[in-house]
Amino acid sequence: MNALIPDITGTRRIALLVVDGVSMLDVAAPSEVFAESRHASSNYELVVCSPDGKNVKTGSGLSLHADSNAHDEGPLDTAIIAGGCSLPTRTLTPEHISAARHLAGRARRVASLCTGAFVLGAAGLLDGRRVTTHWNHTQRLQDRYPNAEVVHDSELVTDGNFITSAGESAGIALTLHLLKEDQGDRVHSVVARDLVVYQPPGNDGAGAATLTPRNPLVRKLTEQILADPTAQYTLADLAHRAAVSPRHLCRLFQEEVRTTPAKFVEQVRFDSARSLLDNGESVTNTAYMSGFGSMETLRRAFINRLGISPRAYQHRFKTVA
């Protein structure tokens, strides 16, 4: 085996290059994704490297511990170059550029987070490649490195063993993409759901589909809702179907599924919509096929749960090849 190619059957060593002014999100995103992946039987070791091995200050002023000097790193699975708000406009130090070259030369693949693409460009690693960066700086990147092909409207761009990302929030998407490359759809889906999708206690995507309420009235209603999320399910309608008062039905739902009838219906519709989007269905069709009835209602549900629109959620898991 080549001395510079790691044994990827064991622990995958990931080096994250940081300097003063680094975005805290660029550190937190890969840290959380790779840490969460351990619960899904993935084996990663993330080390935070600086060009001289000293601690750095993040763009928000927090002190960040560096695990190692980047120039001391040996064979790596992945080198990730973090970004920061000032990178597109400041002069990069020779040590920073040298550190990026060193890590890239010892890694199976190389990735940049947001404006970290400017570091790769300064290191001469973008020539002839399709790349991207923060949308506000794509033209600057193209002007500075004309031998690169800068993609202006994509969150992730893959070119060979190089992957670049656009925007600070793309850190999770990029790291999830790396995870999917390594571990496949199952691990990717488990980690993505845990990190990206908020669910109320007792009503996660899997739980809503496998609930078995003990009360036969509640069990019958939940089965009907799961079977057809598009039907009309007002509280009055559900209470009529169960032949109980609306107040009594709410009490039964709280006891059996720890939520209200209305929230249960919305959760089932949300789970259905998420599945449709994951399978490539359009946002418009998803709104009606999942039972939300309109794009605006669907959008509000996604904003409330994820903080992003359905279109942004669907786009997050797409990569330009």
PDB file of C-alpha atoms in Angstrom:
ATOM      1  CA  MET A   1       0.000   0.000   0.000  1.00  0.00           C
ATOM      2  CA  ASN A   2       1.238   3.527  -0.771  1.00  0.00           C
ATOM      3  CA  ALA A   3       2.586   5.089   2.428  1.00  0.00           C
ATOM      4  CA  LEU A   4       0.461   8.165   1.859  1.00  0.00           C
ATOM      5  CA  ILE A   5      -2.797   6.278   1.382  1.00  0.00           C
ATOM      6  CA  PRO A   6      -4.505   5.375   4.660  1.00  0.00           C
ATOM      7  CA  ASP A   7      -5.935   1.962   5.445  1.00  0.00           C
ATOM      8  CA  ILE A   8      -9.620   2.869   5.131  1.00  0.00           C
ATOM      9  CA  THR A   9     -10.703  -0.502   6.504  1.00  0.00           C
ATOM     10  CA  GLY A  10      -9.803   0.789   9.993  1.00  0.00           C
ATOM     11  CA  THR A  11     -10.167   4.198  11.604  1.00  0.00           C
ATOM     12  CA  ARG A  12     -10.556   7.023   9.105  1.00  0.00           C
ATOM     13  CA  ARG A  13      -8.387   9.960  10.149  1.00  0.00           C
ATOM     14  CA  ILE A  14      -9.858  13.333   9.171  1.00  0.00           C
ATOM     15  CA  ALA A  15      -7.719  16.482   9.419  1.00  0.00           C
ATOM     16  CA  LEU A  16      -9.551  19.813   9.699  1.00  0.00           C
ATOM     17  CA  LEU A  17      -7.292  22.792   8.944  1.00  0.00           C
ATOM     18  CA  VAL A  18      -8.154  25.959  10.907  1.00  0.00           C
ATOM     19  CA  VAL A  19      -6.573  29.415  11.317  1.00  0.00           C
ATOM     20  CA  ASP A  20      -7.453  32.589  13.205  1.00  0.00           C
ATOM     21  CA  GLY A  21     -10.834  33.857  12.047  1.00  0.00           C
ATOM     22  CA  VAL A  22     -12.201  30.399  11.252  1.00  0.00           C
ATOM     23  CA  SER A  23     -15.981  30.070  11.218  1.00  0.00           C
ATOM     24  CA  MET A  24     -17.198  28.184  14.271  1.00  0.00           C
ATOM     25  CA  LEU A  25     -19.822  26.501  12.082  1.00  0.00           C
ATOM     26  CA  ASP A  26     -17.049  25.060   9.922  1.00  0.00           C
ATOM     27  CA  VAL A  27     -15.665  23.357  13.009  1.00  0.00           C
ATOM     28  CA  ALA A  28     -18.956  22.341  14.606  1.00  0.00           C
ATOM     29  CA  ALA A  29     -20.527  20.757  11.501  1.00  0.00           C
ATOM     30  CA  PRO A  30     -17.928  18.050  10.777  1.00  0.00           C
ATOM     31  CA  SER A  31     -17.379  17.496  14.496  1.00  0.00           C
ATOM     32  CA  GLU A  32     -21.052  16.760  15.105  1.00  0.00           C
ATOM     33  CA  VAL A  33     -21.594  14.641  11.989  1.00  0.00           C
ATOM     34  CA  PHE A  34     -18.571  12.402  12.521  1.00  0.00           C
ATOM     35  CA  ALA A  35     -19.313  12.120  16.238  1.00  0.00           C
ATOM     36  CA  GLU A  36     -22.943  11.181  15.543  1.00  0.00           C
ATOM     37  CA  SER A  37     -21.827   8.592  12.994  1.00  0.00           C
ATOM     38  CA  ARG A  38     -20.180   6.563  15.768  1.00  0.00           C
ATOM     39  CA  HIS A  39     -23.682   5.562  16.878  1.00  0.00           C
ATOM     40  CA  ALA A  40     -24.149   4.019  13.432  1.00  0.00           C
ATOM     41  CA  SER A  41     -20.960   1.918  13.623  1.00  0.00           C
ATOM     42  CA  SER A  42     -18.748   4.315  11.661  1.00  0.00           C
ATOM     43  CA  ASN A  43     -15.178   4.852  12.809  1.00  0.00           C
ATOM     44  CA  TYR A  44     -13.736   8.329  12.342  1.00  0.00           C
ATOM     45  CA  GLU A  45     -11.020  10.276  14.126  1.00  0.00           C
ATOM     46  CA  LEU A  46     -11.270  14.029  13.582  1.00  0.00           C
ATOM     47  CA  VAL A  47      -8.190  16.103  14.414  1.00  0.00           C
ATOM     48  CA  VAL A  48      -8.175  19.894  14.369  1.00  0.00           C
ATOM     49  CA  CYS A  49      -4.940  21.164  12.850  1.00  0.00           C
ATOM     50  CA  SER A  50      -3.429  24.631  12.657  1.00  0.00           C
ATOM     51  CA  PRO A  51      -0.413  25.625  10.522  1.00  0.00           C
ATOM     52  CA  ASP A  52       1.847  25.843  13.596  1.00  0.00           C
ATOM     53  CA  GLY A  53       0.037  23.595  16.079  1.00  0.00           C
ATOM     54  CA  LYS A  54      -1.051  26.543  18.216  1.00  0.00           C
ATOM     55  CA  ASN A  55      -4.596  27.311  19.280  1.00  0.00           C
ATOM     56  CA  VAL A  56      -6.580  29.766  17.136  1.00  0.00           C
ATOM     57  CA  LYS A  57      -9.293  32.350  17.633  1.00  0.00           C
ATOM     58  CA  THR A  58     -12.566  31.805  15.804  1.00  0.00           C
ATOM     59  CA  GLY A  59     -14.285  34.606  13.936  1.00  0.00           C
ATOM     60  CA  SER A  60     -16.600  35.019  16.924  1.00  0.00           C
ATOM     61  CA  GLY A  61     -13.655  35.467  19.289  1.00  0.00           C
ATOM     62  CA  LEU A  62     -13.735  32.054  20.969  1.00  0.00           C
ATOM     63  CA  SER A  63     -10.483  30.200  21.562  1.00  0.00           C
ATOM     64  CA  LEU A  64     -10.234  26.920  19.658  1.00  0.00           C
ATOM     65  CA  HIS A  65      -7.862  24.135  20.675  1.00  0.00           C
ATOM     66  CA  ALA A  66      -5.644  22.703  17.931  1.00  0.00           C
ATOM     67  CA  ASP A  67      -4.843  19.010  18.245  1.00  0.00           C
ATOM     68  CA  SER A  68      -1.776  19.056  16.031  1.00  0.00           C
ATOM     69  CA  ASN A  69       0.531  20.898  13.666  1.00  0.00           C
ATOM     70  CA  ALA A  70      -0.782  20.306  10.154  1.00  0.00           C
ATOM     71  CA  HIS A  71       2.748  19.775   8.840  1.00  0.00           C
ATOM     72  CA  ASP A  72       3.201  16.811  11.197  1.00  0.00           C
ATOM     73  CA  GLU A  73       0.211  14.883   9.833  1.00  0.00           C
ATOM     74  CA  GLY A  74       0.882  11.648   7.979  1.00  0.00           C
ATOM     75  CA  PRO A  75      -1.507   9.580   5.831  1.00  0.00           C
ATOM     76  CA  LEU A  76      -5.114  10.813   5.981  1.00  0.00           C
ATOM     77  CA  ASP A  77      -8.453   9.640   4.782  1.00  0.00           C
ATOM     78  CA  THR A  78      -9.703  13.198   4.283  1.00  0.00           C
ATOM     79  CA  ALA A  79      -8.337  16.727   4.529  1.00  0.00           C
ATOM     80  CA  ILE A  80     -10.967  19.400   5.190  1.00  0.00           C
ATOM     81  CA  ILE A  81     -10.045  23.055   4.762  1.00  0.00           C
ATOM     82  CA  ALA A  82     -12.213  25.290   6.950  1.00  0.00           C
ATOM     83  CA  GLY A  83     -13.339  28.751   5.907  1.00  0.00           C
ATOM     84  CA  GLY A  84     -13.852  32.110   7.542  1.00  0.00           C
ATOM     85  CA  CYS A  85     -15.455  35.433   6.674  1.00  0.00           C
ATOM     86  CA  SER A  86     -12.113  37.201   6.130  1.00  0.00           C
ATOM     87  CA  LEU A  87     -10.428  34.579   3.927  1.00  0.00           C
ATOM     88  CA  PRO A  88     -11.623  35.985   0.559  1.00  0.00           C
ATOM     89  CA  THR A  89     -10.183  39.428   1.277  1.00  0.00           C
ATOM     90  CA  ARG A  90      -7.090  38.869   3.407  1.00  0.00           C
ATOM     91  CA  THR A  91      -3.603  37.809   2.385  1.00  0.00           C
ATOM     92  CA  LEU A  92      -3.018  34.193   3.293  1.00  0.00           C
ATOM     93  CA  THR A  93       0.223  33.386   5.071  1.00  0.00           C
ATOM     94  CA  PRO A  94       2.799  31.049   3.485  1.00  0.00           C
ATOM     95  CA  GLU A  95       2.348  28.743   6.494  1.00  0.00           C
ATOM     96  CA  HIS A  96      -1.405  28.484   5.881  1.00  0.00           C
ATOM     97  CA  ILE A  97      -0.909  27.717   2.199  1.00  0.00           C
ATOM     98  CA  SER A  98       1.866  25.229   2.939  1.00  0.00           C
ATOM     99  CA  ALA A  99      -0.312  23.463   5.515  1.00  0.00           C
ATOM    100  CA  ALA A 100      -3.123  23.063   2.982  1.00  0.00           C
ATOM    101  CA  ARG A 101      -0.723  21.627   0.407  1.00  0.00           C
ATOM    102  CA  HIS A 102       0.752  19.237   2.954  1.00  0.00           C
ATOM    103  CA  LEU A 103      -2.621  17.877   4.073  1.00  0.00           C
ATOM    104  CA  ALA A 104      -3.971  17.619   0.512  1.00  0.00           C
ATOM    105  CA  GLY A 105      -0.894  15.676  -0.545  1.00  0.00           C
ATOM    106  CA  ARG A 106      -1.444  13.093   2.173  1.00  0.00           C
ATOM    107  CA  ALA A 107      -5.193  12.628   1.887  1.00  0.00           C
ATOM    108  CA  ARG A 108      -7.362  10.258  -0.104  1.00  0.00           C
ATOM    109  CA  ARG A 109      -9.761  13.131  -0.727  1.00  0.00           C
ATOM    110  CA  VAL A 110      -9.865  16.858  -0.091  1.00  0.00           C
ATOM    111  CA  ALA A 111     -12.836  19.040   0.880  1.00  0.00           C
ATOM    112  CA  SER A 112     -13.310  22.732   1.544  1.00  0.00           C
ATOM    113  CA  LEU A 113     -15.939  24.336   3.713  1.00  0.00           C
ATOM    114  CA  CYS A 114     -17.359  27.574   2.313  1.00  0.00           C
ATOM    115  CA  THR A 115     -14.519  30.086   1.798  1.00  0.00           C
ATOM    116  CA  GLY A 116     -11.924  27.398   2.458  1.00  0.00           C
ATOM    117  CA  ALA A 117     -11.878  27.138  -1.352  1.00  0.00           C
ATOM    118  CA  PHE A 118      -9.761  30.291  -1.375  1.00  0.00           C
ATOM    119  CA  VAL A 119      -7.070  28.443   0.575  1.00  0.00           C
ATOM    120  CA  LEU A 120      -7.102  25.603  -1.948  1.00  0.00           C
ATOM    121  CA  GLY A 121      -6.848  28.189  -4.716  1.00  0.00           C
ATOM    122  CA  ALA A 122      -3.860  29.894  -3.090  1.00  0.00           C
ATOM    123  CA  ALA A 123      -2.246  26.467  -2.760  1.00  0.00           C
ATOM    124  CA  GLY A 124      -2.626  25.927  -6.507  1.00  0.00           C
ATOM    125  CA  LEU A 125      -5.060  23.056  -6.072  1.00  0.00           C
ATOM    126  CA  LEU A 126      -8.066  24.391  -7.987  1.00  0.00           C
ATOM    127  CA  ASP A 127      -6.621  24.628 -11.486  1.00  0.00           C
ATOM    128  CA  GLY A 128      -8.740  22.707 -13.977  1.00  0.00           C
ATOM    129  CA  ARG A 129     -11.364  21.795 -11.376  1.00  0.00           C
ATOM    130  CA  ARG A 130     -15.077  22.549 -11.009  1.00  0.00           C
ATOM    131  CA  VAL A 131     -15.537  24.179  -7.601  1.00  0.00           C
ATOM    132  CA  THR A 132     -17.799  26.411  -5.566  1.00  0.00           C
ATOM    133  CA  THR A 133     -17.731  28.636  -2.497  1.00  0.00           C
ATOM    134  CA  HIS A 134     -20.015  31.018  -0.605  1.00  0.00           C
ATOM    135  CA  TRP A 135     -22.463  32.536  -3.086  1.00  0.00           C
ATOM    136  CA  ASN A 136     -21.299  36.043  -2.197  1.00  0.00           C
ATOM    137  CA  HIS A 137     -17.721  35.245  -3.237  1.00  0.00           C
ATOM    138  CA  THR A 138     -18.046  32.961  -6.274  1.00  0.00           C
ATOM    139  CA  GLN A 139     -17.160  35.706  -8.748  1.00  0.00           C
ATOM    140  CA  ARG A 140     -14.192  36.759  -6.625  1.00  0.00           C
ATOM    141  CA  LEU A 141     -12.968  33.160  -6.598  1.00  0.00           C
ATOM    142  CA  GLN A 142     -13.366  32.916 -10.381  1.00  0.00           C
ATOM    143  CA  ASP A 143     -11.524  36.200 -10.960  1.00  0.00           C
ATOM    144  CA  ARG A 144      -8.662  35.229  -8.668  1.00  0.00           C
ATOM    145  CA  TYR A 145      -8.289  31.685 -10.016  1.00  0.00           C
ATOM    146  CA  PRO A 146      -9.351  31.822 -13.676  1.00  0.00           C
ATOM    147  CA  ASN A 147      -8.085  28.299 -14.382  1.00  0.00           C
ATOM    148  CA  ALA A 148     -10.827  26.919 -12.144  1.00  0.00           C
ATOM    149  CA  GLU A 149     -14.464  26.546 -13.234  1.00  0.00           C
ATOM    150  CA  VAL A 150     -16.519  28.114 -10.459  1.00  0.00           C
ATOM    151  CA  VAL A 151     -20.126  26.922 -10.118  1.00  0.00           C
ATOM    152  CA  HIS A 152     -22.294  29.806  -8.905  1.00  0.00           C
ATOM    153  CA  ASP A 153     -25.530  28.067  -7.962  1.00  0.00           C
ATOM    154  CA  SER A 154     -24.745  24.803  -6.205  1.00  0.00           C
ATOM    155  CA  GLU A 155     -24.306  23.866  -2.554  1.00  0.00           C
ATOM    156  CA  LEU A 156     -21.819  21.059  -3.232  1.00  0.00           C
ATOM    157  CA  VAL A 157     -19.570  20.401  -6.224  1.00  0.00           C
ATOM    158  CA  THR A 158     -17.527  17.214  -6.655  1.00  0.00           C
ATOM    159  CA  ASP A 159     -14.562  16.986  -9.032  1.00  0.00           C
ATOM    160  CA  GLY A 160     -12.619  13.766  -8.685  1.00  0.00           C
ATOM    161  CA  ASN A 161     -11.456  13.504  -5.081  1.00  0.00           C
ATOM    162  CA  PHE A 162     -12.101  17.225  -4.428  1.00  0.00           C
ATOM    163  CA  ILE A 163     -15.397  18.409  -2.911  1.00  0.00           C
ATOM    164  CA  THR A 164     -16.160  22.084  -2.327  1.00  0.00           C
ATOM    165  CA  SER A 165     -19.175  23.623  -0.610  1.00  0.00           C
ATOM    166  CA  ALA A 166     -21.078  26.908  -0.676  1.00  0.00           C
ATOM    167  CA  GLY A 167     -22.188  28.773   2.429  1.00  0.00           C
ATOM    168  CA  GLU A 168     -21.417  28.207   6.094  1.00  0.00           C
ATOM    169  CA  SER A 169     -24.553  26.109   6.593  1.00  0.00           C
ATOM    170  CA  ALA A 170     -23.320  23.726   3.884  1.00  0.00           C
ATOM    171  CA  GLY A 171     -20.877  22.214   6.381  1.00  0.00           C
ATOM    172  CA  ILE A 172     -23.391  19.610   7.518  1.00  0.00           C
ATOM    173  CA  ALA A 173     -24.398  18.811   3.939  1.00  0.00           C
ATOM    174  CA  LEU A 174     -20.784  18.346   2.871  1.00  0.00           C
ATOM    175  CA  THR A 175     -19.886  16.166   5.843  1.00  0.00           C
ATOM    176  CA  LEU A 176     -23.012  14.072   5.348  1.00  0.00           C
ATOM    177  CA  HIS A 177     -21.981  13.671   1.714  1.00  0.00           C
ATOM    178  CA  LEU A 178     -18.569  12.352   2.810  1.00  0.00           C
ATOM    179  CA  LEU A 179     -20.321   9.977   5.191  1.00  0.00           C
ATOM    180  CA  LYS A 180     -22.591   8.704   2.425  1.00  0.00           C
ATOM    181  CA  GLU A 181     -19.586   8.073   0.163  1.00  0.00           C
ATOM    182  CA  ASP A 182     -17.941   6.022   2.898  1.00  0.00           C
ATOM    183  CA  GLN A 183     -20.800   4.225   4.592  1.00  0.00           C
ATOM    184  CA  GLY A 184     -23.704   4.203   2.142  1.00  0.00           C
ATOM    185  CA  ASP A 185     -27.336   5.260   2.377  1.00  0.00           C
ATOM    186  CA  ARG A 186     -28.229   3.545   5.653  1.00  0.00           C
ATOM    187  CA  VAL A 187     -25.664   5.280   7.871  1.00  0.00           C
ATOM    188  CA  HIS A 188     -26.134   8.553   6.005  1.00  0.00           C
ATOM    189  CA  SER A 189     -29.884   8.471   6.574  1.00  0.00           C
ATOM    190  CA  VAL A 190     -29.580   7.654  10.268  1.00  0.00           C
ATOM    191  CA  VAL A 191     -27.134  10.472  10.953  1.00  0.00           C
ATOM    192  CA  ALA A 192     -28.943  12.956   8.698  1.00  0.00           C
ATOM    193  CA  ARG A 193     -32.250  12.358  10.458  1.00  0.00           C
ATOM    194  CA  ASP A 194     -30.677  12.726  13.899  1.00  0.00           C
ATOM    195  CA  LEU A 195     -28.865  15.947  13.036  1.00  0.00           C
ATOM    196  CA  VAL A 196     -31.050  17.718  10.489  1.00  0.00           C
ATOM    197  CA  VAL A 197     -34.613  16.780  11.259  1.00  0.00           C
ATOM    198  CA  TYR A 198     -36.224  17.864  14.510  1.00  0.00           C
ATOM    199  CA  GLN A 199     -39.039  15.677  15.793  1.00  0.00           C
ATOM    200  CA  PRO A 200     -41.095  16.061  18.980  1.00  0.00           C
ATOM    201  CA  PRO A 201     -40.465  13.320  21.591  1.00  0.00           C
ATOM    202  CA  GLY A 202     -42.306  10.134  20.740  1.00  0.00           C
ATOM    203  CA  ASN A 203     -43.123  11.298  17.211  1.00  0.00           C
ATOM    204  CA  ASP A 204     -40.036  10.718  15.144  1.00  0.00           C
ATOM    205  CA  GLY A 205     -40.332   9.483  11.584  1.00  0.00           C
ATOM    206  CA  ALA A 206     -39.961   5.820  12.484  1.00  0.00           C
ATOM    207  CA  GLY A 207     -42.117   6.044  15.601  1.00  0.00           C
ATOM    208  CA  ALA A 208     -45.114   7.545  13.853  1.00  0.00           C
ATOM    209  CA  ALA A 209     -45.194   4.646  11.438  1.00  0.00           C
ATOM    210  CA  THR A 210     -44.843   1.932  14.097  1.00  0.00           C
ATOM    211  CA  LEU A 211     -47.068   3.204  16.900  1.00  0.00           C
ATOM    212  CA  THR A 212     -49.389   0.601  18.390  1.00  0.00           C
ATOM    213  CA  PRO A 213     -51.690   2.438  20.815  1.00  0.00           C
ATOM    214  CA  ARG A 214     -53.330   0.170  23.358  1.00  0.00           C
ATOM    215  CA  ASN A 215     -56.646   1.990  23.172  1.00  0.00           C
ATOM    216  CA  PRO A 216     -58.603   0.539  20.213  1.00  0.00           C
ATOM    217  CA  LEU A 217     -60.229   3.900  19.382  1.00  0.00           C
ATOM    218  CA  VAL A 218     -56.876   5.676  19.119  1.00  0.00           C
ATOM    219  CA  ARG A 219     -55.291   2.726  17.324  1.00  0.00           C
ATOM    220  CA  LYS A 220     -58.022   2.729  14.682  1.00  0.00           C
ATOM    221  CA  LEU A 221     -57.698   6.488  14.098  1.00  0.00           C
ATOM    222  CA  THR A 222     -53.885   6.441  13.866  1.00  0.00           C
ATOM    223  CA  GLU A 223     -54.057   3.568  11.394  1.00  0.00           C
ATOM    224  CA  GLN A 224     -56.500   5.533   9.233  1.00  0.00           C
ATOM    225  CA  ILE A 225     -54.299   8.651   9.322  1.00  0.00           C
ATOM    226  CA  LEU A 226     -51.160   6.687   8.455  1.00  0.00           C
ATOM    227  CA  ALA A 227     -52.951   4.909   5.621  1.00  0.00           C
ATOM    228  CA  ASP A 228     -54.224   8.145   4.052  1.00  0.00           C
ATOM    229  CA  PRO A 229     -52.595  11.397   5.226  1.00  0.00           C
ATOM    230  CA  THR A 230     -54.498  13.368   2.563  1.00  0.00           C
ATOM    231  CA  ALA A 231     -57.981  12.904   4.044  1.00  0.00           C
ATOM    232  CA  GLN A 232     -59.670  15.559   6.178  1.00  0.00           C
ATOM    233  CA  TYR A 233     -58.848  15.136   9.864  1.00  0.00           C
ATOM    234  CA  THR A 234     -60.257  18.011  11.887  1.00  0.00           C
ATOM    235  CA  LEU A 235     -60.649  17.431  15.613  1.00  0.00           C
ATOM    236  CA  ALA A 236     -64.424  17.389  15.225  1.00  0.00           C
ATOM    237  CA  ASP A 237     -64.189  14.865  12.378  1.00  0.00           C
ATOM    238  CA  LEU A 238     -61.882  12.562  14.330  1.00  0.00           C
ATOM    239  CA  ALA A 239     -64.029  12.790  17.447  1.00  0.00           C
ATOM    240  CA  HIS A 240     -67.103  11.923  15.381  1.00  0.00           C
ATOM    241  CA  ARG A 241     -65.343   8.880  13.923  1.00  0.00           C
ATOM    242  CA  ALA A 242     -64.428   7.708  17.419  1.00  0.00           C
ATOM    243  CA  ALA A 243     -67.860   8.587  18.838  1.00  0.00           C
ATOM    244  CA  VAL A 244     -66.335  10.558  21.721  1.00  0.00           C
ATOM    245  CA  SER A 245     -66.151  14.244  22.594  1.00  0.00           C
ATOM    246  CA  PRO A 246     -63.247  16.291  21.188  1.00  0.00           C
ATOM    247  CA  ARG A 247     -61.980  16.884  24.735  1.00  0.00           C
ATOM    248  CA  HIS A 248     -61.994  13.168  25.557  1.00  0.00           C
ATOM    249  CA  LEU A 249     -60.237  12.349  22.269  1.00  0.00           C
ATOM    250  CA  CYS A 250     -57.464  14.842  23.062  1.00  0.00           C
ATOM    251  CA  ARG A 251     -56.989  13.186  26.445  1.00  0.00           C
ATOM    252  CA  LEU A 252     -56.783   9.748  24.856  1.00  0.00           C
ATOM    253  CA  PHE A 253     -54.187  10.897  22.318  1.00  0.00           C
ATOM    254  CA  GLN A 254     -52.073  12.464  25.058  1.00  0.00           C
ATOM    255  CA  GLU A 255     -52.162   9.202  27.002  1.00  0.00           C
ATOM    256  CA  GLU A 256     -51.461   6.949  24.043  1.00  0.00           C
ATOM    257  CA  VAL A 257     -49.149   8.897  21.702  1.00  0.00           C
ATOM    258  CA  ARG A 258     -48.090  11.875  23.846  1.00  0.00           C
ATOM    259  CA  THR A 259     -49.432  14.522  21.502  1.00  0.00           C
ATOM    260  CA  THR A 260     -52.691  16.038  20.271  1.00  0.00           C
ATOM    261  CA  PRO A 261     -54.711  14.664  17.342  1.00  0.00           C
ATOM    262  CA  ALA A 262     -53.873  17.724  15.241  1.00  0.00           C
ATOM    263  CA  LYS A 263     -50.148  17.434  15.920  1.00  0.00           C
ATOM    264  CA  PHE A 264     -50.207  13.729  15.166  1.00  0.00           C
ATOM    265  CA  VAL A 265     -51.878  14.385  11.798  1.00  0.00           C
ATOM    266  CA  GLU A 266     -49.325  17.071  10.959  1.00  0.00           C
ATOM    267  CA  GLN A 267     -46.450  14.806  11.985  1.00  0.00           C
ATOM    268  CA  VAL A 268     -47.667  11.997   9.743  1.00  0.00           C
ATOM    269  CA  ARG A 269     -48.045  14.442   6.855  1.00  0.00           C
ATOM    270  CA  PHE A 270     -44.578  15.828   7.534  1.00  0.00           C
ATOM    271  CA  ASP A 271     -43.077  12.325   7.531  1.00  0.00           C
ATOM    272  CA  SER A 272     -44.855  11.611   4.245  1.00  0.00           C
ATOM    273  CA  ALA A 273     -43.662  14.884   2.707  1.00  0.00           C
ATOM    274  CA  ARG A 274     -40.086  14.281   3.780  1.00  0.00           C
ATOM    275  CA  SER A 275     -40.135  10.820   2.221  1.00  0.00           C
ATOM    276  CA  LEU A 276     -41.561  12.179  -1.031  1.00  0.00           C
ATOM    277  CA  LEU A 277     -38.903  14.885  -1.214  1.00  0.00           C
ATOM    278  CA  ASP A 278     -36.163  12.365  -0.426  1.00  0.00           C
ATOM    279  CA  ASN A 279     -37.394  10.301  -3.371  1.00  0.00           C
ATOM    280  CA  GLY A 280     -37.192  13.265  -5.748  1.00  0.00           C
ATOM    281  CA  GLU A 281     -40.825  14.369  -5.872  1.00  0.00           C
ATOM    282  CA  SER A 282     -41.391  18.039  -6.663  1.00  0.00           C
ATOM    283  CA  VAL A 283     -42.314  20.420  -3.851  1.00  0.00           C
ATOM    284  CA  THR A 284     -45.646  21.211  -5.520  1.00  0.00           C
ATOM    285  CA  ASN A 285     -46.670  17.572  -5.851  1.00  0.00           C
ATOM    286  CA  THR A 286     -45.415  16.793  -2.372  1.00  0.00           C
ATOM    287  CA  ALA A 287     -47.669  19.441  -0.832  1.00  0.00           C
ATOM    288  CA  TYR A 288     -50.773  17.699  -2.167  1.00  0.00           C
ATOM    289  CA  MET A 289     -49.624  14.078  -2.021  1.00  0.00           C
ATOM    290  CA  SER A 290     -48.719  14.382   1.659  1.00  0.00           C
ATOM    291  CA  GLY A 291     -51.992  16.024   2.644  1.00  0.00           C
ATOM    292  CA  PHE A 292     -50.778  19.565   3.394  1.00  0.00           C
ATOM    293  CA  GLY A 293     -52.943  20.888   0.587  1.00  0.00           C
ATOM    294  CA  SER A 294     -50.813  23.887  -0.337  1.00  0.00           C
ATOM    295  CA  MET A 295     -47.160  24.789  -0.779  1.00  0.00           C
ATOM    296  CA  GLU A 296     -47.443  27.486   1.877  1.00  0.00           C
ATOM    297  CA  THR A 297     -48.743  25.065   4.513  1.00  0.00           C
ATOM    298  CA  LEU A 298     -45.959  22.632   3.631  1.00  0.00           C
ATOM    299  CA  ARG A 299     -43.379  25.428   3.791  1.00  0.00           C
ATOM    300  CA  ARG A 300     -44.553  26.505   7.265  1.00  0.00           C
ATOM    301  CA  ALA A 301     -44.315  22.926   8.538  1.00  0.00           C
ATOM    302  CA  PHE A 302     -40.722  22.603   7.350  1.00  0.00           C
ATOM    303  CA  ILE A 303     -39.712  26.022   8.662  1.00  0.00           C
ATOM    304  CA  ASN A 304     -41.194  25.207  12.075  1.00  0.00           C
ATOM    305  CA  ARG A 305     -39.395  21.862  12.324  1.00  0.00           C
ATOM    306  CA  LEU A 306     -36.145  22.374  10.433  1.00  0.00           C
ATOM    307  CA  GLY A 307     -35.730  26.099  10.024  1.00  0.00           C
ATOM    308  CA  ILE A 308     -35.479  25.631   6.238  1.00  0.00           C
ATOM    309  CA  SER A 309     -37.936  25.429   3.358  1.00  0.00           C
ATOM    310  CA  PRO A 310     -38.902  22.135   1.659  1.00  0.00           C
ATOM    311  CA  ARG A 311     -36.915  23.167  -1.416  1.00  0.00           C
ATOM    312  CA  ALA A 312     -33.825  23.915   0.680  1.00  0.00           C
ATOM    313  CA  TYR A 313     -34.218  20.597   2.514  1.00  0.00           C
ATOM    314  CA  GLN A 314     -34.374  18.686  -0.765  1.00  0.00           C
ATOM    315  CA  HIS A 315     -31.452  20.620  -2.244  1.00  0.00           C
ATOM    316  CA  ARG A 316     -29.295  19.985   0.815  1.00  0.00           C
ATOM    317  CA  PHE A 317     -28.768  16.363  -0.172  1.00  0.00           C
ATOM    318  CA  LYS A 318     -28.039  16.991  -3.841  1.00  0.00           C
ATOM    319  CA  THR A 319     -24.528  17.167  -5.262  1.00  0.00           C
ATOM    320  CA  VAL A 320     -23.381  18.397  -8.642  1.00  0.00           C
ATOM    321  CA  ALA A 321     -21.217  15.631 -10.141  1.00  0.00           C
TER     322      ALA A 321
END
